[in-house]
mmCIF file of C-alpha atoms and ligand atoms in Angstrom:
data_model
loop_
_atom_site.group_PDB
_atom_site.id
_atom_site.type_symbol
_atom_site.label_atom_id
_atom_site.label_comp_id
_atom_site.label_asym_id
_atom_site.label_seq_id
_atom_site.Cartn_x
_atom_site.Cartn_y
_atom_site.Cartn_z
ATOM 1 C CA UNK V 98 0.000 0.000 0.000
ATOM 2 C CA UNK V 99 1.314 3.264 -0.529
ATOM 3 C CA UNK V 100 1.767 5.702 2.029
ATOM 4 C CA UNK V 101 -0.200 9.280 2.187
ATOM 5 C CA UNK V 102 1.621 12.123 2.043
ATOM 6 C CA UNK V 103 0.537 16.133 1.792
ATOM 7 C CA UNK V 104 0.163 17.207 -1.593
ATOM 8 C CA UNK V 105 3.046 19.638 -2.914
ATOM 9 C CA UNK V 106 2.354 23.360 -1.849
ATOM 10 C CA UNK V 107 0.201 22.519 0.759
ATOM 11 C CA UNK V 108 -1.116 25.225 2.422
ATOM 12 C CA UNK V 109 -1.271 24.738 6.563
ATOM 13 C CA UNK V 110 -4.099 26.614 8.492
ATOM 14 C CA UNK V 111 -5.333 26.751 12.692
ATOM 15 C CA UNK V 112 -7.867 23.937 11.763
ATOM 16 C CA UNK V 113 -5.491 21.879 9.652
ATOM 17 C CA UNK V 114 -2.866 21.871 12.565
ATOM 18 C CA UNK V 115 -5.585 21.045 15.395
ATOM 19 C CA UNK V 116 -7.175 18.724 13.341
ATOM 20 C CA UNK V 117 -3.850 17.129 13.559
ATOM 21 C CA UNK V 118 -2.931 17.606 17.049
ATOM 22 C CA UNK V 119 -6.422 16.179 18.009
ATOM 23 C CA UNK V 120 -6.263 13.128 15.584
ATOM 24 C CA UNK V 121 -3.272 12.335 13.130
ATOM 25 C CA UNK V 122 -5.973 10.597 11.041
ATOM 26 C CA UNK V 123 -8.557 12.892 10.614
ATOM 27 C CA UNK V 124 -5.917 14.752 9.225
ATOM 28 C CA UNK V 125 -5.038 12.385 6.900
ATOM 29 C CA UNK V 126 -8.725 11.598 5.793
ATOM 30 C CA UNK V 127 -9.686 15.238 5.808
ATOM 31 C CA UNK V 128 -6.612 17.240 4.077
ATOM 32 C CA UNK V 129 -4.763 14.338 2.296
ATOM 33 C CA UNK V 130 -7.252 11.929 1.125
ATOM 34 C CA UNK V 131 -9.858 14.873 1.186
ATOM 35 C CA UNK V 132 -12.636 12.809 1.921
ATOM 36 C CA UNK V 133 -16.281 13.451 2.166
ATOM 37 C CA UNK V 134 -17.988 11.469 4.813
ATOM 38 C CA UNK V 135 -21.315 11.807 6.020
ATOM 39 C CA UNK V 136 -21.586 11.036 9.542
ATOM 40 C CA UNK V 137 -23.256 13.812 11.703
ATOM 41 C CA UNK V 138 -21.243 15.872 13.805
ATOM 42 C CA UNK V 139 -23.444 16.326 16.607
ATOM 43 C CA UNK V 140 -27.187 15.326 17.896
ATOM 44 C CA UNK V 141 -29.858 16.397 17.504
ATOM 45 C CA UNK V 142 -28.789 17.367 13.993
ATOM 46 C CA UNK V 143 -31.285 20.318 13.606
ATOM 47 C CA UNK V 144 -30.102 22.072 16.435
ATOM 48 C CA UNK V 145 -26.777 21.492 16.064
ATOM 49 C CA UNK V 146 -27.638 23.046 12.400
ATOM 50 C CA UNK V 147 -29.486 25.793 13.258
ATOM 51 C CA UNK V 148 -26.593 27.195 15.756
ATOM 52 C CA UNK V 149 -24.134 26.796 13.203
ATOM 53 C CA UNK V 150 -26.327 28.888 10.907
ATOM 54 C CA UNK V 151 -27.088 31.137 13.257
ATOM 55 C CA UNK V 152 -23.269 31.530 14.030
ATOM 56 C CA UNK V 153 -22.692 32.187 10.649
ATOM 57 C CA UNK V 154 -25.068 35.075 10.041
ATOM 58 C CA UNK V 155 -23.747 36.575 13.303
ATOM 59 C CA UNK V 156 -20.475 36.708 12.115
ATOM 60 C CA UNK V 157 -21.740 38.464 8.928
ATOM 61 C CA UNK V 158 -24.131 40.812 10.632
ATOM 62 C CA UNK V 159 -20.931 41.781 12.737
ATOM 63 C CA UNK V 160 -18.848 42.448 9.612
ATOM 64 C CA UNK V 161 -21.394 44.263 7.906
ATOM 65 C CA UNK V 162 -21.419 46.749 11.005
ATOM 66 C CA UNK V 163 -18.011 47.110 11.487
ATOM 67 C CA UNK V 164 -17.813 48.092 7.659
ATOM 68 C CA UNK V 165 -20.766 50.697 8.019
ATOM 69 C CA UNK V 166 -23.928 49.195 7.329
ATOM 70 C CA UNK V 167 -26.105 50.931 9.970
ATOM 71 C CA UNK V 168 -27.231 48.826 13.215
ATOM 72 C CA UNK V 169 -30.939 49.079 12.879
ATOM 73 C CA UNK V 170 -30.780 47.785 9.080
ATOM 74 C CA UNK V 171 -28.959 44.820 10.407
ATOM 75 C CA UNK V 172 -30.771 44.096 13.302
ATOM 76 C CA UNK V 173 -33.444 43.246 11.306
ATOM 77 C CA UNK V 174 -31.547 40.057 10.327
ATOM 78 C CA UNK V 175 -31.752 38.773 13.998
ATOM 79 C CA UNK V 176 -34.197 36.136 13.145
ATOM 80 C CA UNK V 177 -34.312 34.106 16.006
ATOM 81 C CA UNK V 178 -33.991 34.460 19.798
ATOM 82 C CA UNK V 179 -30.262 33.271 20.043
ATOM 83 C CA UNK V 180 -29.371 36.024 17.187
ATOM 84 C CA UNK V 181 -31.233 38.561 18.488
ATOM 85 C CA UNK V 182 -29.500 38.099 22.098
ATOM 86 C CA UNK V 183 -25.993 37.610 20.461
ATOM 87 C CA UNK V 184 -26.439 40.772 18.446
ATOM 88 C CA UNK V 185 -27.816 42.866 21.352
ATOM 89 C CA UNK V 186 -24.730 41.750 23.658
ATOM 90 C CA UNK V 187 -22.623 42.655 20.658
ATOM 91 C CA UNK V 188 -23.833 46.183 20.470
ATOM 92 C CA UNK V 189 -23.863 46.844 24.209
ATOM 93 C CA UNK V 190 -20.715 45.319 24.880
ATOM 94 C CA UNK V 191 -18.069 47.701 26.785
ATOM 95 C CA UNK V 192 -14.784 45.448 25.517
ATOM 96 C CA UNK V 193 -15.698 46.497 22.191
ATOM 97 C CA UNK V 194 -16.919 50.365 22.171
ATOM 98 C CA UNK V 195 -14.056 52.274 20.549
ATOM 99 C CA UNK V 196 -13.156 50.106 17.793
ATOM 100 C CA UNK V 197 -14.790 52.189 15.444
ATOM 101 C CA UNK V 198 -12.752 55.239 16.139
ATOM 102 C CA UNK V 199 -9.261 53.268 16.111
ATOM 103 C CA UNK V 200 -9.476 53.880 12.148
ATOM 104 C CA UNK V 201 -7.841 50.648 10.637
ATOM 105 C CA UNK V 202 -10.643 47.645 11.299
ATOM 106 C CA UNK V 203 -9.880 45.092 8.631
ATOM 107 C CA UNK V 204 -12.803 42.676 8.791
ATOM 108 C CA UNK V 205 -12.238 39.223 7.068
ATOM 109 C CA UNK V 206 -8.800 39.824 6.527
ATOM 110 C CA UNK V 207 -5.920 36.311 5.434
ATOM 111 C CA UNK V 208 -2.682 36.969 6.021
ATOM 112 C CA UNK V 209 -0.013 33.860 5.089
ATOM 113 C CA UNK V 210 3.802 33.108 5.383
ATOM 114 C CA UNK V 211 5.963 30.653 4.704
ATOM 115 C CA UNK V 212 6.779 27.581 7.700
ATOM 116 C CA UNK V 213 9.658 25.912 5.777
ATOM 117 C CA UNK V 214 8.764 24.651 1.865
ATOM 118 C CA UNK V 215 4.643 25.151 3.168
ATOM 119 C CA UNK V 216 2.523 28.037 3.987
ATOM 120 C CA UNK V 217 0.596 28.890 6.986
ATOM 121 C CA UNK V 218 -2.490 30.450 6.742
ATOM 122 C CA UNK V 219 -4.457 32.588 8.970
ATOM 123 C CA UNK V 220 -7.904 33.594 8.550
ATOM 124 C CA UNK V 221 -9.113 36.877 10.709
ATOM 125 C CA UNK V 222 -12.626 37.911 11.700
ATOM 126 C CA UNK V 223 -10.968 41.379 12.713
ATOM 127 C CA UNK V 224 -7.694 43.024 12.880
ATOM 128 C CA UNK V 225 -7.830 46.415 14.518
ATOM 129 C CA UNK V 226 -4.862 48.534 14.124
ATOM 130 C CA UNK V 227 -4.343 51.731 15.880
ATOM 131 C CA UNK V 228 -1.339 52.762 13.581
ATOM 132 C CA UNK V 229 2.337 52.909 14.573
ATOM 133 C CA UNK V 230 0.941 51.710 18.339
ATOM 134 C CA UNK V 231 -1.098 48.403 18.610
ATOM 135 C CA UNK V 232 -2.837 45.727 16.935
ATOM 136 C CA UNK V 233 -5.825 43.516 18.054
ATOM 137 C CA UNK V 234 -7.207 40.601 16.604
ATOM 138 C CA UNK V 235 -10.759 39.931 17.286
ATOM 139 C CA UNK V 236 -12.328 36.667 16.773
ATOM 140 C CA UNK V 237 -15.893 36.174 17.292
ATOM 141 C CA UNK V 238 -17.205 33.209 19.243
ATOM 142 C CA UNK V 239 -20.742 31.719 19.314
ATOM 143 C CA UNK V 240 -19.950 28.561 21.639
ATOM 144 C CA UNK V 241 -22.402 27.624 24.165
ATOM 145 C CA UNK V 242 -20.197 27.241 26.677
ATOM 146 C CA UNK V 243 -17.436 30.002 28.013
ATOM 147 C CA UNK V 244 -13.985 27.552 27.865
ATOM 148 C CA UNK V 245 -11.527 28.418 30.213
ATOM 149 C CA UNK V 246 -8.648 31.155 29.550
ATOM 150 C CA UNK V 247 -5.830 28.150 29.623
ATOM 151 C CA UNK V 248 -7.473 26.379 27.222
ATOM 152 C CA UNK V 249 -7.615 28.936 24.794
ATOM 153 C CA UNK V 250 -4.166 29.948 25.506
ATOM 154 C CA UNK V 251 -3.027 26.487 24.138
ATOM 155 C CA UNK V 252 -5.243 26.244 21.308
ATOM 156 C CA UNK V 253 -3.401 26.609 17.780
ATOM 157 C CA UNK V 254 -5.544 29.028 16.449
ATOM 158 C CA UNK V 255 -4.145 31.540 19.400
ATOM 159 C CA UNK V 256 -0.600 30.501 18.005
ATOM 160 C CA UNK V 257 -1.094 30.628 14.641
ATOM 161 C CA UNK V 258 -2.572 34.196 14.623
ATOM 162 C CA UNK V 259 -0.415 35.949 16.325
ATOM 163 C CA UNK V 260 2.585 35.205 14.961
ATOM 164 C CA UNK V 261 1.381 34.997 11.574
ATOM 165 C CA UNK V 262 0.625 38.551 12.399
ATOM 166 C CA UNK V 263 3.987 39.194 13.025
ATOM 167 C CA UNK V 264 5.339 37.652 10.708
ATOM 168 C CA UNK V 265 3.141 38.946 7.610
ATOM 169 C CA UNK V 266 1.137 42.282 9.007
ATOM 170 C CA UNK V 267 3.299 44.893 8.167
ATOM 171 C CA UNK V 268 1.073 46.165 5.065
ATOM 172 C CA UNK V 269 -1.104 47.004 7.799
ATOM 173 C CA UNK V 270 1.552 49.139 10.114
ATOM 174 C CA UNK V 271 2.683 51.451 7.148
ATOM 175 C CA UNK V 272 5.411 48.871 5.771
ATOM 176 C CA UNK V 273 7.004 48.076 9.713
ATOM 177 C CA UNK V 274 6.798 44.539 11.061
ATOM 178 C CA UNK V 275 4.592 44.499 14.461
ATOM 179 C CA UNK V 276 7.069 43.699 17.153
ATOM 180 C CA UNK V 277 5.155 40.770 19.183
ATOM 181 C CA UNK V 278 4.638 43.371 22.376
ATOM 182 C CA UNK V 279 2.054 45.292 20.183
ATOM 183 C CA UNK V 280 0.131 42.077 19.761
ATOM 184 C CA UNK V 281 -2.666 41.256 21.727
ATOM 185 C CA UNK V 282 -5.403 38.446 20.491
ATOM 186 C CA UNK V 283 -9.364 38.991 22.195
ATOM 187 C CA UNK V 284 -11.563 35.784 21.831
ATOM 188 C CA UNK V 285 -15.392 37.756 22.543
ATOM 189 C CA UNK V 286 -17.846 35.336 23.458
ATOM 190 C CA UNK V 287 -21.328 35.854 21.874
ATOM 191 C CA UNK V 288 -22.880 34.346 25.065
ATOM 192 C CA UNK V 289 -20.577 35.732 27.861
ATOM 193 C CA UNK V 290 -19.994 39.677 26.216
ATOM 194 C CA UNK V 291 -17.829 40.486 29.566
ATOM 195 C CA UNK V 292 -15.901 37.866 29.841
ATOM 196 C CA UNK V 293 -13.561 37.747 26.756
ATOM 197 C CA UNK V 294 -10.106 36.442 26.831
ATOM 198 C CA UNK V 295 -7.648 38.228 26.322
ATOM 199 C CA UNK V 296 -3.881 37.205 25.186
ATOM 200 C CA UNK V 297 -1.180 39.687 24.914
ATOM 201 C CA UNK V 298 2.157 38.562 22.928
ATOM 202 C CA UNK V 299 5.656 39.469 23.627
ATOM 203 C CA UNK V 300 9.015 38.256 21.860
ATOM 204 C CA UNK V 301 9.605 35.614 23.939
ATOM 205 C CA UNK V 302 5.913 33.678 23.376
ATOM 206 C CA UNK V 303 6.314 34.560 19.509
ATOM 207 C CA UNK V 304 9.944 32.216 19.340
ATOM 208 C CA UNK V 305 7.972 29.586 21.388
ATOM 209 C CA UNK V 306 5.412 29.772 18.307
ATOM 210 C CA UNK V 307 7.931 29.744 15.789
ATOM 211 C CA UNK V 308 9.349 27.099 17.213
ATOM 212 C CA UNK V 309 6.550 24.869 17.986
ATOM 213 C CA UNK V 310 4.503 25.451 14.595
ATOM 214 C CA UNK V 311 7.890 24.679 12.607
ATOM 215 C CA UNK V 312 8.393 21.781 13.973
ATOM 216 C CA UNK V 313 4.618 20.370 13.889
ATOM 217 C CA UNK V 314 4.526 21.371 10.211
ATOM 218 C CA UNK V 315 7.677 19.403 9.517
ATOM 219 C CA UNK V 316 6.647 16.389 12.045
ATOM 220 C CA UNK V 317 3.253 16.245 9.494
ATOM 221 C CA UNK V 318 5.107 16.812 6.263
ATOM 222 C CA UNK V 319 7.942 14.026 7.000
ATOM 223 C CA UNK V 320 4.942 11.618 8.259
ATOM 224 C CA UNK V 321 3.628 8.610 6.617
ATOM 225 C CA UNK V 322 1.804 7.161 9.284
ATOM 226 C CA UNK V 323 -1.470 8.644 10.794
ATOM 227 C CA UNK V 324 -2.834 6.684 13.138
ATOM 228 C CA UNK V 325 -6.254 6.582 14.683
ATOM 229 C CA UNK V 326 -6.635 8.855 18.282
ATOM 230 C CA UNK V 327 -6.287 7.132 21.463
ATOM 231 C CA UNK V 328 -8.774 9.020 23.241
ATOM 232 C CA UNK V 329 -12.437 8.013 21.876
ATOM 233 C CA UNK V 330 -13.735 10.951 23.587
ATOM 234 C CA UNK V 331 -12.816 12.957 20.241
ATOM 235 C CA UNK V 332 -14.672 10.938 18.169
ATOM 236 C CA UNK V 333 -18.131 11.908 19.255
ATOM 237 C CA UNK V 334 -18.164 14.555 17.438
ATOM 238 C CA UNK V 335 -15.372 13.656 14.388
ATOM 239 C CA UNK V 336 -17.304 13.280 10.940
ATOM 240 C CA UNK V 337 -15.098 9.861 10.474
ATOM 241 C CA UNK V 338 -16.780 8.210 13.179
ATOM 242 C CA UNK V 339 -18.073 5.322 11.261
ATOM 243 C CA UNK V 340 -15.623 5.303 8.387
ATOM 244 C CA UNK V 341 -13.102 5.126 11.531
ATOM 245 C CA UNK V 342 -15.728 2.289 13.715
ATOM 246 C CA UNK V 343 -14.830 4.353 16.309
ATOM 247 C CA UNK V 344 -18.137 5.970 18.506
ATOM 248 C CA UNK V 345 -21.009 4.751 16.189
ATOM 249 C CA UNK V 346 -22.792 7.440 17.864
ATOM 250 C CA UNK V 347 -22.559 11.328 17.852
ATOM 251 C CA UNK V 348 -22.267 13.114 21.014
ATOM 252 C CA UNK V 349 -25.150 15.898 21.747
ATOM 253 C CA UNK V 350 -24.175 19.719 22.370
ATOM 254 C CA UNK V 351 -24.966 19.703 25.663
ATOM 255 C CA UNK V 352 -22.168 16.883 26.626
ATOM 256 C CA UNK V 353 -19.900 18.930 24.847
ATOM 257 C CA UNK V 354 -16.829 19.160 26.661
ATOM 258 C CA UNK V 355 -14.342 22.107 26.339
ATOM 259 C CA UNK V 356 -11.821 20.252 23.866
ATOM 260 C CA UNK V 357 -15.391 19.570 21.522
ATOM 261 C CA UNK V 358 -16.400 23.244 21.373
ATOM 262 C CA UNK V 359 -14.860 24.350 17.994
ATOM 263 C CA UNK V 360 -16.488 21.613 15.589
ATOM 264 C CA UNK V 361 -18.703 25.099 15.304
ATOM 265 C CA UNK V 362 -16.144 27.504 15.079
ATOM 266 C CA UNK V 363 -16.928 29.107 11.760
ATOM 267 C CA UNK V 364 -14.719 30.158 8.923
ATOM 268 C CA UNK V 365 -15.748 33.025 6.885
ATOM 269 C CA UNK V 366 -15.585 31.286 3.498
ATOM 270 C CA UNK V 367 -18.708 29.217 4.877
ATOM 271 C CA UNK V 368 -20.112 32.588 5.481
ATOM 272 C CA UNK V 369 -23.033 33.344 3.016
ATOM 273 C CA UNK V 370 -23.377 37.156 1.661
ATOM 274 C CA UNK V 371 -26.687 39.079 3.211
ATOM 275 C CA UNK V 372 -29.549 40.196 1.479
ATOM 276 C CA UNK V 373 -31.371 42.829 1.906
HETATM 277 S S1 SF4 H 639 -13.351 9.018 14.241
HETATM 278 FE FE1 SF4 H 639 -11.813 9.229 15.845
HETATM 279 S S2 SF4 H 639 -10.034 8.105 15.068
HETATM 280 FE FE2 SF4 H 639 -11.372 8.496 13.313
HETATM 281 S S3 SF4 H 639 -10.633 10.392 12.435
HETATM 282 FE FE3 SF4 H 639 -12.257 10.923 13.861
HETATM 283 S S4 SF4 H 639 -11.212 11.376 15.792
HETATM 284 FE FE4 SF4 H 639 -9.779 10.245 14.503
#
């Protein structure tokens, strides 16, 4: 039989790498052998539907604001009672009054750069510059559950971001790289508006990144073995589940644990224009 391997130019992203770091072989099956599979994620299906539309056309009604389209004409979007609470926390939250006036808000923004012979992608919900001084990255949230501030801190999407930031942002600071101290990453959570998490960077965190996302990208590139995950647990909600015969069934939202939580995290290519 011969072994996978990553296609040539493969392009790495947050999800790519976690997929990875959560189970070598739904890497293989999703990125390599790019298969299709239909096994639900999650029961009950509709609801677990349903919130991922709903997070979907929050994250649009968001960018549509934060580009000018005026709140009231939006709010008429927020068709159902989780929207319409999401959206009202987002307009009345404190932790993000002022954006507007910092001047540079890049909504849906991908910055890449180069991890060895691959790329490394990030994908931004917002990047708000205030030039010559700081840089935040926003990233929108919808889970129903608030995860804890450690966990976040480890995820790779919190790696990823902030030092692909540093490493290709400086179109957005007048031509000068960021240094990593001007660098600070807010998770807001749709469901918990005071309580985001916030992650500063500094030099020393951005060389643990480097180093870290180097060396998973060339531990995946030089591999030819994927094997299955050893904890089950991460296959109630994996699409592979039967393909795998691992967890025949699908694990509801509400026994969701922490590590679960962003099987709803939302991209914004899946993110549909609005109609008005
Ligand atoms: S079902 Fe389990 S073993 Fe199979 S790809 Fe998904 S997480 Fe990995």
């Amino acid at each position: 039989m011969i072994s996978p391997s990553l296609p040539s130019g493969f392009t790495f992203s947050q999800s790519s790498l976690q997929d990875y770091s959560d189970c070598p072989r739904r890497f293989q099956l999703r990125y390599i052998e790019q298969l299709q599979w239909p096994a639900v994620e999650t029961e009950p299906v509709l609801e677990n539907e349903r919130r991922q539309q709903e997070g979907q056309l929050f994250h649009r009604m968001v960018q549509q604001h934060l580009i000018g389209l005026p709140a009231e004409k939006l709010a008429r979007l927020a068709n159902s009672p989780t929207l319409s609470r999401w959206w009202g926390n987002y307009l009345n939250a404190i932790d993000l009054r002022g954006l507007k006036e910092l001047g540079g808000l890049h909504t849906e923004l991908t910055l890449a750069a180069p991890i060895g012979t691959y790329r490394l992608l990030a994908k931004y919900d917002l990047i708000a510059v205030k030039p010559g001084e700081q840089a935040f990255i926003y990233d929108w949230k919808t889970y129903h559950k608030r995860p804890r501030d450690e966990w976040m801190a480890a995820r790779l999407q919190t790696r990823v971001y902030r030092a692909i930031l540093v490493q290709a942002g400086a179109y957005l600071n007048g031509g000068n790289p960021f240094h990593p101290e001007q660098i600070e990453m807010i998770y807001w959570y749709a469901d918990y508006p005071s309580e985001p998490a916030c992650f500063p960077y500094n030099a020393a965190l951005y060389t643990r990144d480097r180093e870290t996302l180097t060396s998973l990208i060339n531990e995946i590139g030089n591999h030819r073995h994927f094997p299955l995950t050893e904890d089950e647990k991460k296959c109630a909600y994996c699409p592979y589940r039967s393909y795998c015969n691992h967890g025949g069934k699908a694990g509801t939202l509400d026994e969701m644990a922490e590590t679960e939580l962003t099987i709803n995290d939302i991209n914004f290519e899946q993110i549909a224009e609005i109609e008005f």
